[in-house]
Short mmCIF file of C-alpha atoms and ligand atoms in Angstrom, two decimals:
data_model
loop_
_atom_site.label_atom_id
_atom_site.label_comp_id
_atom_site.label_asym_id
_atom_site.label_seq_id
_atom_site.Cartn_x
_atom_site.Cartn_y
_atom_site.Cartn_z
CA UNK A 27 0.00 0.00 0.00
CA UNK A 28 1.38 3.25 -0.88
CA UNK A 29 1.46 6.07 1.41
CA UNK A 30 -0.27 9.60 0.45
CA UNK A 31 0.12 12.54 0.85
CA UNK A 32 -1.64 15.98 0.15
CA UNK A 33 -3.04 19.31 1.45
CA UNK A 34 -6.62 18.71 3.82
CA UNK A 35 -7.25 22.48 3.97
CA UNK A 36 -8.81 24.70 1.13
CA UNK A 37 -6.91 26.92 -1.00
CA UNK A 38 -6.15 30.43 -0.42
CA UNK A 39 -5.24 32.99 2.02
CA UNK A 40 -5.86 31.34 5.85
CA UNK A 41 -4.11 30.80 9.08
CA UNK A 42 -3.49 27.43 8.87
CA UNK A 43 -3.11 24.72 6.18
CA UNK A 44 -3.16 20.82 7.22
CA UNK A 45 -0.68 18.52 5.15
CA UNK A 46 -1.70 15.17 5.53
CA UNK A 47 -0.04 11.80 5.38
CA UNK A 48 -1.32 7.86 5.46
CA UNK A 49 0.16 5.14 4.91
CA UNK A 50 2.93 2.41 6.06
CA UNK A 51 5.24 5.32 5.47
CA UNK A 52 3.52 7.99 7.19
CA UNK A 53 5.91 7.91 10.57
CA UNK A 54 9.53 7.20 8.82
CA UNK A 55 8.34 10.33 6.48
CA UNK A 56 7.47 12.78 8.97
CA UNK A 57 10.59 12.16 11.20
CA UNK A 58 12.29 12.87 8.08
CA UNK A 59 10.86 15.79 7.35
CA UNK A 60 10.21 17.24 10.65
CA UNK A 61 12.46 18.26 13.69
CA UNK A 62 10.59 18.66 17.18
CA UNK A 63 11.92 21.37 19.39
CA UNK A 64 12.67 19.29 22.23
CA UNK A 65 14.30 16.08 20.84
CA UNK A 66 14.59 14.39 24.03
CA UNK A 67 10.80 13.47 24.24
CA UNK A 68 10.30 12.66 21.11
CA UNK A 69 6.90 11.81 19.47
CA UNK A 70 4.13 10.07 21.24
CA UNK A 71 0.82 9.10 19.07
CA UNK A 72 -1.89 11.24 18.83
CA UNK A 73 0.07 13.85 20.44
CA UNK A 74 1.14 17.16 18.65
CA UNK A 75 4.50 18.27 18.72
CA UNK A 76 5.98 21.93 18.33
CA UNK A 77 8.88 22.15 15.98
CA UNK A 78 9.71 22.61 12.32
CA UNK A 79 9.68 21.05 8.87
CA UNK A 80 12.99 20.77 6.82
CA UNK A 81 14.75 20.27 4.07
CA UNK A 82 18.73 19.52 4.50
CA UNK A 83 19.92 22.40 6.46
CA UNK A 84 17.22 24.71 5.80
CA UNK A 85 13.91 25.13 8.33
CA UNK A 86 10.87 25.24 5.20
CA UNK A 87 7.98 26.21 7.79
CA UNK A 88 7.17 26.62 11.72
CA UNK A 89 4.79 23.81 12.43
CA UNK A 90 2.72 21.09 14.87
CA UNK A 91 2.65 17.82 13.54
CA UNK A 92 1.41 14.75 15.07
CA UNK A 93 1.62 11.30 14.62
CA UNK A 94 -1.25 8.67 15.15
CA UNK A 95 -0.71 5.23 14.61
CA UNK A 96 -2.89 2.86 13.27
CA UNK A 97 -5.86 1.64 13.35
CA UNK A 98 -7.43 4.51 15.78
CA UNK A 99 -6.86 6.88 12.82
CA UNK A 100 -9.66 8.42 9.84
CA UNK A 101 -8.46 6.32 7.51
CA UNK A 102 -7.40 3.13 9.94
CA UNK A 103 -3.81 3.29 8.88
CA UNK A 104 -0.76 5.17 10.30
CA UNK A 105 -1.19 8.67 9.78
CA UNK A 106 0.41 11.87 10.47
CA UNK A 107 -0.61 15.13 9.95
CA UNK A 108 1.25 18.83 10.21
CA UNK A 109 -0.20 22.17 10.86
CA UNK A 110 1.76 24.26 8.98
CA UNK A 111 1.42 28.17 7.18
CA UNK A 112 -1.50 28.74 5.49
CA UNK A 113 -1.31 30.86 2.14
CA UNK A 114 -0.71 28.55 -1.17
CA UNK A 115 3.13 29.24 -1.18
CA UNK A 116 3.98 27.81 2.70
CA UNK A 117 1.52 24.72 2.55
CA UNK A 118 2.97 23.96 -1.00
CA UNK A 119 6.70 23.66 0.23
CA UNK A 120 5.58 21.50 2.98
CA UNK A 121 3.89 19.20 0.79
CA UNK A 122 6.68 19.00 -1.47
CA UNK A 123 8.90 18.19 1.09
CA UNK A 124 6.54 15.51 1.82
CA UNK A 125 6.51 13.97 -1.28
CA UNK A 126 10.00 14.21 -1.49
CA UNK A 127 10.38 12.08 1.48
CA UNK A 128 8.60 8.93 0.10
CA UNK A 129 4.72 9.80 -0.24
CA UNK A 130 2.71 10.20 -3.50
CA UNK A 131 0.03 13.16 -4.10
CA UNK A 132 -3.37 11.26 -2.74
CA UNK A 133 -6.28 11.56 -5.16
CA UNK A 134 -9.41 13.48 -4.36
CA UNK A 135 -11.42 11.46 -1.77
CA UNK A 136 -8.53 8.71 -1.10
CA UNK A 137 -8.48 9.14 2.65
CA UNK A 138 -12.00 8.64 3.16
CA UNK A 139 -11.52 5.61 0.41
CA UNK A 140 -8.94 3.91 2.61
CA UNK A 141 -11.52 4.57 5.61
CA UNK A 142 -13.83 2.41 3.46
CA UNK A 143 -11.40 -0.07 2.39
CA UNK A 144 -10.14 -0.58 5.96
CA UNK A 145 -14.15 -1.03 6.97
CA UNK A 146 -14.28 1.79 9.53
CA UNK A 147 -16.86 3.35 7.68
CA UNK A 148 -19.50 1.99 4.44
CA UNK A 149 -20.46 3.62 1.78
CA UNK A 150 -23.29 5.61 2.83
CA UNK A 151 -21.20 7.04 5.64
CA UNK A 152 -18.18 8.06 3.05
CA UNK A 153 -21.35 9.97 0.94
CA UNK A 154 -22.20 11.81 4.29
CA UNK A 155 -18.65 13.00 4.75
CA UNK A 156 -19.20 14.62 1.11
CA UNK A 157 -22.26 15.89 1.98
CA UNK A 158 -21.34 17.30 5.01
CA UNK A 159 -18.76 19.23 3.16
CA UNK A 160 -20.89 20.72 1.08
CA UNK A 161 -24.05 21.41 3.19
CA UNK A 162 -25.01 24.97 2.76
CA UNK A 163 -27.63 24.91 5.39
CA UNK A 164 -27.19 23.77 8.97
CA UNK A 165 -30.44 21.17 8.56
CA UNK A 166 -28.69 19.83 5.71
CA UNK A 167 -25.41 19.45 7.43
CA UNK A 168 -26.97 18.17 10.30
CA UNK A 169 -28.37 15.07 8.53
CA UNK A 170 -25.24 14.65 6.72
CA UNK A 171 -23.60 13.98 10.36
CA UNK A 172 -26.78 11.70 11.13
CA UNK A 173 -25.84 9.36 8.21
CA UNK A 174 -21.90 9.39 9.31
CA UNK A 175 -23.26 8.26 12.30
CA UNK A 176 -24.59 5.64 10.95
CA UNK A 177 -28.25 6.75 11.05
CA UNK A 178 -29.21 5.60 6.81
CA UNK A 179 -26.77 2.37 7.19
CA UNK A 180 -28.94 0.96 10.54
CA UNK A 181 -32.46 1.50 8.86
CA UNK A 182 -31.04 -0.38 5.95
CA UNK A 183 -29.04 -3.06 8.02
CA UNK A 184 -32.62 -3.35 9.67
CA UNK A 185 -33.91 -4.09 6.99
CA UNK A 186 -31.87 -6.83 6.00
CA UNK A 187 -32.07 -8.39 9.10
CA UNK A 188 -35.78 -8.77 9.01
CA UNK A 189 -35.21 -10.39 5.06
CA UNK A 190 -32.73 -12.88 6.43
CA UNK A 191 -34.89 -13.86 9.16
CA UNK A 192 -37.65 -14.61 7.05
CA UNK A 193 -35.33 -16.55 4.51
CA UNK A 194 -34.07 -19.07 8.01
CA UNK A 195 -37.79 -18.92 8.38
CA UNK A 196 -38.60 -20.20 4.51
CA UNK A 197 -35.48 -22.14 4.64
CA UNK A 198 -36.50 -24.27 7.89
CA UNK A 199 -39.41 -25.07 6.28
CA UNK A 200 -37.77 -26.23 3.21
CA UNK A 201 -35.57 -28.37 5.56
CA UNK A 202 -38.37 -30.49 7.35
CA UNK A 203 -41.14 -30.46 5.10
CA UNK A 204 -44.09 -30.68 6.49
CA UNK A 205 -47.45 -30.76 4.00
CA UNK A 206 -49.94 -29.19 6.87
CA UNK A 207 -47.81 -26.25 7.56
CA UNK A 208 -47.19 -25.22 3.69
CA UNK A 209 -49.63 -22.49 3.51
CA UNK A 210 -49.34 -21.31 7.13
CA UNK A 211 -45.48 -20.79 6.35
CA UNK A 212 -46.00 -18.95 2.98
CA UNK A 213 -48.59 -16.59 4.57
CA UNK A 214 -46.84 -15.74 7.64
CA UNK A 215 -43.77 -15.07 5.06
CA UNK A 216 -45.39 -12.96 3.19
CA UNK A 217 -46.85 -11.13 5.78
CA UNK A 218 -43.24 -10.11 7.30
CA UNK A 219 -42.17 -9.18 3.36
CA UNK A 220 -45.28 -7.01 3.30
CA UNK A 221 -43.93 -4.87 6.30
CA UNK A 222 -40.12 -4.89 4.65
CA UNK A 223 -41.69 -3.43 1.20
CA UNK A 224 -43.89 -0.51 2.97
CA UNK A 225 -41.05 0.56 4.82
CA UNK A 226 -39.02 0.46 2.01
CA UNK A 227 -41.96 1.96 -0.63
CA UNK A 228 -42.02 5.05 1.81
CA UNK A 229 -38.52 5.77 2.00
CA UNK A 230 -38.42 5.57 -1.73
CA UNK A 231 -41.21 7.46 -2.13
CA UNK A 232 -39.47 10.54 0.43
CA UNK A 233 -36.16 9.93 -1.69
CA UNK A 234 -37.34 13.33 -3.95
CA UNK A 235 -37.41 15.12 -0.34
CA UNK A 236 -34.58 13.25 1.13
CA UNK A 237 -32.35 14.45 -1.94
CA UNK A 238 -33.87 18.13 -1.59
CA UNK A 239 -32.93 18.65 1.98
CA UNK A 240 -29.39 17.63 1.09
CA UNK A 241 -28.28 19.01 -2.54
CA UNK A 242 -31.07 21.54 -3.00
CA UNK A 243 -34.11 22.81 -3.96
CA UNK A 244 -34.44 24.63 -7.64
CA UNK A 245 -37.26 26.81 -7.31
CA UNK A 246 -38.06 28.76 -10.29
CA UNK A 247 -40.32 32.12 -10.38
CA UNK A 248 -42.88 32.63 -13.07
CA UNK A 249 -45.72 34.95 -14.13
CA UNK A 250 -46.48 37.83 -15.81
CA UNK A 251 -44.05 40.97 -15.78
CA UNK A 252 -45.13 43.57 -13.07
CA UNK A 253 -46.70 41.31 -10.75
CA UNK A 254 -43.94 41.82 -8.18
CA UNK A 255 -41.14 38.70 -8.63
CA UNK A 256 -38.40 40.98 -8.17
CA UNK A 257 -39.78 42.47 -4.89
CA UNK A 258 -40.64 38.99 -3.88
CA UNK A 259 -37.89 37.65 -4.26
CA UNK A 260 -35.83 40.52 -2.73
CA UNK A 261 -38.63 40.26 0.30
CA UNK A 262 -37.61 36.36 0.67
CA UNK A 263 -33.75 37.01 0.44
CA UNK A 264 -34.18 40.24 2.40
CA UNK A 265 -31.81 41.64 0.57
CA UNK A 266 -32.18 44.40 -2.26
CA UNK A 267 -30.70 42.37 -5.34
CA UNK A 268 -32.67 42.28 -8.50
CA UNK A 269 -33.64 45.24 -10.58
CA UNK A 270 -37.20 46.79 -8.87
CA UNK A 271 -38.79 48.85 -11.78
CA UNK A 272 -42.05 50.37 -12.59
CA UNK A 273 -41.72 49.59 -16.43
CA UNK A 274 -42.91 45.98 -17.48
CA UNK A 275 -40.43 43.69 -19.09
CA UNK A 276 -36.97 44.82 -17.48
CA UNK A 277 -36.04 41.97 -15.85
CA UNK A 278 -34.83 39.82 -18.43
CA UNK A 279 -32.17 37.93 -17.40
CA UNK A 280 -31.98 35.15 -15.54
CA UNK A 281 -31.29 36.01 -11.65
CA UNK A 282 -29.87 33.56 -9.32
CA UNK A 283 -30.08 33.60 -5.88
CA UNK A 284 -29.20 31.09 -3.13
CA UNK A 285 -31.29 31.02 0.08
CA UNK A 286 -31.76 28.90 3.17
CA UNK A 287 -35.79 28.30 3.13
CA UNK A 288 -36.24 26.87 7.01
CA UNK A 289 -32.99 24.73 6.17
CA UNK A 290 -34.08 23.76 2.69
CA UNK A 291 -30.82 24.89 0.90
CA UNK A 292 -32.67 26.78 -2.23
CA UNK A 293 -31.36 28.13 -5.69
CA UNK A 294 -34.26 30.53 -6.56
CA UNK A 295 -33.99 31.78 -10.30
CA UNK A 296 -35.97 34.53 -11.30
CA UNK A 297 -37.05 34.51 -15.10
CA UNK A 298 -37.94 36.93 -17.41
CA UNK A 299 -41.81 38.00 -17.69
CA UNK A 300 -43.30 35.03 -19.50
CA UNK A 301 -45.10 37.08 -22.39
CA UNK A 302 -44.79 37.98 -26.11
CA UNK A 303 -41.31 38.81 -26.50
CA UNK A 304 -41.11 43.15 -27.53
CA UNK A 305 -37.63 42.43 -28.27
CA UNK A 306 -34.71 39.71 -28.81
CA UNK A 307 -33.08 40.58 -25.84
CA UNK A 308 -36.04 39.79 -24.21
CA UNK A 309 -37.28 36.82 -26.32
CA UNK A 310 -34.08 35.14 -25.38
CA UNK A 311 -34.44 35.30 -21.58
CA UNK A 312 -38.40 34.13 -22.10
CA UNK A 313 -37.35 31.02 -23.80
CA UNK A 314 -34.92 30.20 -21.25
CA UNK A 315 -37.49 31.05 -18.65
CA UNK A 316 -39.47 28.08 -20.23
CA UNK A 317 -36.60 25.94 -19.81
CA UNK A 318 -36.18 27.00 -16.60
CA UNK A 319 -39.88 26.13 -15.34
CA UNK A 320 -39.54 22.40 -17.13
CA UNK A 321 -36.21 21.59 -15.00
CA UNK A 322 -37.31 23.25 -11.98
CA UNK A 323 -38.38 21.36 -8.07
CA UNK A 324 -40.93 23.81 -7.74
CA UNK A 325 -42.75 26.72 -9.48
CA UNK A 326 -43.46 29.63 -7.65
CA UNK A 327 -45.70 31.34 -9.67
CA UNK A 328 -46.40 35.25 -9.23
CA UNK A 329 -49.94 36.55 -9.88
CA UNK A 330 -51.04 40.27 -9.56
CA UNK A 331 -54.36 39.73 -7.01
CA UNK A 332 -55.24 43.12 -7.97
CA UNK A 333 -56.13 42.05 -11.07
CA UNK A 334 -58.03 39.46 -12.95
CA UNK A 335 -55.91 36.68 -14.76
CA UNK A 336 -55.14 37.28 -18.44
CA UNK A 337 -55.24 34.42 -20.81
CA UNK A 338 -51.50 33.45 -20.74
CA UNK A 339 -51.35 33.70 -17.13
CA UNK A 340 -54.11 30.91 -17.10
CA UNK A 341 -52.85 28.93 -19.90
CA UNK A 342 -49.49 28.93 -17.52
CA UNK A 343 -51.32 27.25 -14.44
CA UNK A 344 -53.12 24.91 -16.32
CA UNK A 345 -49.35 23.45 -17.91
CA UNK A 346 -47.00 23.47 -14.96
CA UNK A 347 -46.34 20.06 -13.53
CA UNK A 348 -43.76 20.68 -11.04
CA UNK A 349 -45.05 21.17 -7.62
CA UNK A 350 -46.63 24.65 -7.51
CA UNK A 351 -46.69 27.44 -5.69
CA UNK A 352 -48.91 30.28 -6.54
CA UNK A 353 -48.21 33.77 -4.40
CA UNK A 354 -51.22 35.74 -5.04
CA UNK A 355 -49.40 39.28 -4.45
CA UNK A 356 -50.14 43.44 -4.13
CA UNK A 357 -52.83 41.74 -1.46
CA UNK A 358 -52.49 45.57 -0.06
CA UNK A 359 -54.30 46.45 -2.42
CA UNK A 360 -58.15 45.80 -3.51
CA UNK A 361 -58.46 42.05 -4.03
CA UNK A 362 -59.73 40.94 -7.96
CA UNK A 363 -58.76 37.77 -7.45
CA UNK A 364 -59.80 34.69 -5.76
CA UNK A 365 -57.76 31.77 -4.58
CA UNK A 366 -60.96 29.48 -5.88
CA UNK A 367 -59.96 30.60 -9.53
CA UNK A 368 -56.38 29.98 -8.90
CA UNK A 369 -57.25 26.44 -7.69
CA UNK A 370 -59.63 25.71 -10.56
CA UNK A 371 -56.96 25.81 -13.18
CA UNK A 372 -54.00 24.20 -11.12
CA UNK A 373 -56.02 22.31 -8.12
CA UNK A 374 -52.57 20.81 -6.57
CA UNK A 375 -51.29 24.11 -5.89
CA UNK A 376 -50.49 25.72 -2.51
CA UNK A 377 -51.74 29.49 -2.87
CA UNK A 378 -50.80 31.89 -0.35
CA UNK A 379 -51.94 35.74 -0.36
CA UNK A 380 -48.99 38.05 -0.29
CA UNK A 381 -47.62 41.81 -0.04
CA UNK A 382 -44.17 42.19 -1.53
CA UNK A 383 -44.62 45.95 -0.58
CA UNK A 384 -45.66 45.82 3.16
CA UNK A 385 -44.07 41.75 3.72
CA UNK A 386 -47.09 40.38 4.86
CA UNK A 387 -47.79 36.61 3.73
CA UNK A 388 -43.76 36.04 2.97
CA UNK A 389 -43.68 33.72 5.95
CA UNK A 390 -46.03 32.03 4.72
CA UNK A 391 -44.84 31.60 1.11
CA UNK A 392 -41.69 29.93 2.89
CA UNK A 393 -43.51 27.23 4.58
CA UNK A 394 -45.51 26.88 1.26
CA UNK A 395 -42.01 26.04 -0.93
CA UNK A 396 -40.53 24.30 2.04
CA UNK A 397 -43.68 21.83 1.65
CA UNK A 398 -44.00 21.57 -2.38
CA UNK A 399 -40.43 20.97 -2.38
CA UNK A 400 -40.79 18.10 0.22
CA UNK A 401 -44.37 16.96 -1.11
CA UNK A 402 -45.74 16.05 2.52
CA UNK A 403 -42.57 14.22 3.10
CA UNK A 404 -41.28 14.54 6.66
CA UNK A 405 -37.93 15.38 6.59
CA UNK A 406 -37.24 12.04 9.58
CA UNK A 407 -38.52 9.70 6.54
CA UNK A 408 -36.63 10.95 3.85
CA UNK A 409 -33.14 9.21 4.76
CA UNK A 410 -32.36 8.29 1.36
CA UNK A 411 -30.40 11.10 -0.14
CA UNK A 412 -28.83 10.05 -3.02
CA UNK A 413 -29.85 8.29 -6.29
CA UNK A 414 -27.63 5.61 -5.96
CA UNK A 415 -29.71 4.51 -3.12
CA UNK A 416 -33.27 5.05 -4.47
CA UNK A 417 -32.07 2.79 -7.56
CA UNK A 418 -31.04 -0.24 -4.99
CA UNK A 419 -34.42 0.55 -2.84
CA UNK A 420 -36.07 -0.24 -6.40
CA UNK A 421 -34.32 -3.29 -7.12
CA UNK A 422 -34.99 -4.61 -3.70
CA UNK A 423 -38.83 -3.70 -3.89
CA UNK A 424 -38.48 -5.77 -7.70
CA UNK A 425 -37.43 -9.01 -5.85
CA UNK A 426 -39.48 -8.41 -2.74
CA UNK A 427 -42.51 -8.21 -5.54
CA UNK A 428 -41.18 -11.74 -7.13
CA UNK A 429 -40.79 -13.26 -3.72
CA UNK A 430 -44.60 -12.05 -2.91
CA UNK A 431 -45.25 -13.98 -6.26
CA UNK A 432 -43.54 -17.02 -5.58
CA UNK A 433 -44.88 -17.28 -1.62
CA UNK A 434 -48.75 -16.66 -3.56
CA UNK A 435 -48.18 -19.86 -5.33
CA UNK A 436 -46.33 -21.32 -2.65
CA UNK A 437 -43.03 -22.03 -4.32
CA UNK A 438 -41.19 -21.06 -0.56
CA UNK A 439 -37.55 -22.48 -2.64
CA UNK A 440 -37.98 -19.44 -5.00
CA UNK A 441 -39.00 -16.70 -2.64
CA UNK A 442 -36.10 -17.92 -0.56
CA UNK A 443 -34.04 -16.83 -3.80
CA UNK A 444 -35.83 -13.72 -4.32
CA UNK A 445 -35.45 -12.68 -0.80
CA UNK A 446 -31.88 -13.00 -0.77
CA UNK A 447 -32.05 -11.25 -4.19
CA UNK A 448 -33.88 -8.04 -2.26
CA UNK A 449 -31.34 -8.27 0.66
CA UNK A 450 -28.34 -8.04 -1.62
CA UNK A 451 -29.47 -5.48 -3.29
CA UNK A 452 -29.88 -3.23 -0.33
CA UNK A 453 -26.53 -4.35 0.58
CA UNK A 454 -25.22 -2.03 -2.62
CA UNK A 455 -25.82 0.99 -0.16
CA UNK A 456 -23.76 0.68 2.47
CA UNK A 457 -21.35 -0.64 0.15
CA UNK A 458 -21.36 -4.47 1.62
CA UNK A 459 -20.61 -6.08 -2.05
CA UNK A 460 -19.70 -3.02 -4.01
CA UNK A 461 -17.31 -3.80 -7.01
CA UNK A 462 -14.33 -1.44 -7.62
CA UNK A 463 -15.59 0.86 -10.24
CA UNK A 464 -18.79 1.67 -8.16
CA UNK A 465 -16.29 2.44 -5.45
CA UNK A 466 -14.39 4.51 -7.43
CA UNK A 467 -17.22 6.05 -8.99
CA UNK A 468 -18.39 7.71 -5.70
CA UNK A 469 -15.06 8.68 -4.51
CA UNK A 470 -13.80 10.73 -7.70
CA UNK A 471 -16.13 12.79 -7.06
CA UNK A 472 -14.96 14.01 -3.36
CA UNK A 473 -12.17 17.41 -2.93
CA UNK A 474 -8.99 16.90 -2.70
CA UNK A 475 -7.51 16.18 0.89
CA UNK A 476 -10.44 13.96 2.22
P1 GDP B 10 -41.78 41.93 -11.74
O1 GDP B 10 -41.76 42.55 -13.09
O2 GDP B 10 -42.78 40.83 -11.68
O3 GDP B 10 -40.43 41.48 -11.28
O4 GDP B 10 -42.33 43.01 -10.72
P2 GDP B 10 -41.54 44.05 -9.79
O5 GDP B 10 -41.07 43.37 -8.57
O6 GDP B 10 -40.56 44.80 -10.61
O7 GDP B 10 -42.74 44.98 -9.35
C1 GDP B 10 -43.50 45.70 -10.28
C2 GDP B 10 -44.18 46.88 -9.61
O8 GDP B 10 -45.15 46.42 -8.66
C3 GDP B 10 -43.23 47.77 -8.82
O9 GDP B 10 -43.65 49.11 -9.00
C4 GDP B 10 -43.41 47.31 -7.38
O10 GDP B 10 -43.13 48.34 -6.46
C5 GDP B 10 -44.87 46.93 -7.37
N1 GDP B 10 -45.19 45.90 -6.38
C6 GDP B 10 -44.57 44.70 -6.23
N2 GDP B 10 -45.14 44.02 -5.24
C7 GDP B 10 -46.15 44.77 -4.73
C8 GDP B 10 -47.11 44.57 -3.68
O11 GDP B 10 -47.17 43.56 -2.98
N3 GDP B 10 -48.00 45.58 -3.48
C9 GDP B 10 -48.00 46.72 -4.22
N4 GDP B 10 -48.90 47.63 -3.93
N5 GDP B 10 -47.10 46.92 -5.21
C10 GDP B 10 -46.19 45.98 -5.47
#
């Protein structure tokens, strides 16, 4: 096993930068490279030392460094790690000397791959360090730390456990046959795979949430110009951002914003009015807006309630299929509009009554995304956060189906099969039987220096 080496903190100007080091190599390179202070008392594991790093005669940086032997270590083999300079320029020269000394650059997400391969942590726990990384709302980094725990891999291992005892249950059977008991045996079987397959349904069925609360929520603002988008969506980011303008049709770009809606991490794009394009400039931003509304989580759709609906406006709630959300807004002013003729046209929709001008309602409207996003999901139920897992979930429900099948016609040998077929598959996400590529696949995708 090679040992590697690389920089753990992120680039640019900082106090610190961590070099980092695993491997069978990891101590013989860092008492090359590195000279305590005090050499009497030498280095003890998982203690930091005060000294410097060297090359030859000359001292490269002022440093702590500590050694920690394996396997009580992140990534269960010897590692040692030293606190250097930050700034590009000092962390580099450590590194260097590093590599110098015997260790090769690690790739991005190779420590937390050698944490896998040395089984201190499976595969759904190595996702949750990513996501943890790149949470961009405390909820969402807070379930990230939930599955390192462990929280996704017990459900599943749960799971499993109730398939395998049902399979000793099939399989005792099909030991000591015994005619009377055949149909007893297949319907308290199938009884037990009935409860595996709702759990299972619902947590697939929360996996659109689940993924939400973790990567992100694409909401996308529609409706007419003048209706008040802008000042909505300045009122939800509280901030005074896009363009605010008397004259229809000036916002015509596409506006980006990200927000933290009650913990949902949000990109909120505003679009251009969605009406006959006056000019290119404008047709060009109204045909992306369309684009826009097809790949969006949710539609939040702006309507003036001062005024009736025009025709387009109408045609609008009638076609959008993404979860909806329809802010009927100026409600300071005299109402011309009724929610009834909103929900006519899209009946799904969550309406809410707003005032971009005085902020009334815009609590409201956050609870209203927060729950189209999620679709009624609770946010406890939707532990599967990645796709990966919602594509095992369905291969387990297939089998689970077959083995239902086979335990209808009481063919226990086959649903044995199928069971074991259902219990596999949910061991692809924590990683139990994962073949290198898959491994690999998940892990090229993590920063450099985890
Ligand atoms: P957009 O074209 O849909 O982005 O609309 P803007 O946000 O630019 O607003 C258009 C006009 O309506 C501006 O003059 C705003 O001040 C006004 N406006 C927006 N929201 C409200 C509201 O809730 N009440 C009232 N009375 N005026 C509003």
């Amino acid at each position: 096993m090679e040992t590697i080496a690389s920089i753990a903190t992120a680039v640019g100007m900082g106090g610190i930068a961590i070099v980092r080091i695993s491997g069978p190599e990891a101590r013989n390179i860092l008492t090359r490279v590195f000279a305590p202070k005090n050499t009497k008392r030498g280095m003890r594991s998982h203690q930091l030392t005060y000294g410097w790093v060297v090359e030859g005669e000359e001292r490269v940086d002022e440093c702590m460094a500590v050694f920690m032997r394996a396997p009580h270590t992140y990534t269960t083999e010897d590692v040692a790690e030293i606190q250097c300079h930050g700034g590009r320029v000092a962390a580099d020269r450590v590194l260097e000397a590093v590599l110098h000394n015997g260790a090769r650059l690690a790739e991005p997400g190779e420590f937390t791959k050698r944490a896998f391969l040395g089984g201190r942590i499976d595969l759904a726990q190595a996702e949750s360090v990513m996501d943890l990384i790149g949470a961009k709302t405390a909820r969402a980094a807070k379930r990230s730390m939930q599955q390192m725990d462990g929280d996704l891999s017990r459900r599943i291992h749960q799971l499993q456990d109730q398939l395998l005892d049902t399979v000793a249950y099939l399989e005792a059977y099909l030991d000591y046959p015994d005619e009377d008991i055949e149909e007893m045996t297949a319907e308290q079987a199938a009884l037990r795979v009935r409860a595996v397959q709702q759990e299972l349904g619902r947590a697939a069925g929360n996996a659109r949430a689940g993924r939400m609360l973790s990567a992100g929520a694409r909401i996308v603002l529609a409706g007419s110009p003048n209706t008040g988008k802008s000042s909505l969506l300045n009122g939800l980011l509280r901030e005074q951002r896009a363009i605010v303008t008397a004259a229809p049709g000036t916002t015509r770009d596409l506006l980006r914003e990200e927000l933290d809606l009650n913990g949902l991490p949000v990109v909120l794009v505003d679009t251009a009015g969605l009406r006959k394009a006056q000019d290119e400039v404008e047709s060009i931003g109204i045909g992306r807006a369309r684009e826009e509304i097809d790949r969006a989580d949710v539609t939040l759709m702006v309507l003036d309630a001062a005024r009736e609906m025009d025709e387009e406006e109408r045609a609008l709630l009638k076609k959008v299929e993404t979860p909806l959300v329809v802010a009927m807004n100026k409600s300071d002013l005299e109402r011309r509009l009724e929610k009834e003729q909103v929900l006519a046209l899209a009946p799904g929709a969550w309406t809410v009554e707003t005032s971009a001008k005085t902020g009334q309602g815009l609590d409201a409207l956050r609870r209203a995304l927060f729950q189209a996003a999620l679709q009624g999901a609770s946010p406890e139920e939707a532990y599967l956060t990645r796709e990966r897992h919602v594509q095992a979930a369905l291969r387990a429900l297939e089998a689970l189906q077959r083995a239902q099948e086979a335990l209808a016609s009481a063919t226990l040998d086959c649903a044995a099969l199928d069971l074991r077929a259902a219990w596999e598959a949910l061991g692809a996400i924590t990683g139990a039987n994962a073949t290198e590529d898959v491994v690999d696949r998940i892990f090229e995708k993590f920063c450099l220096g985890k």
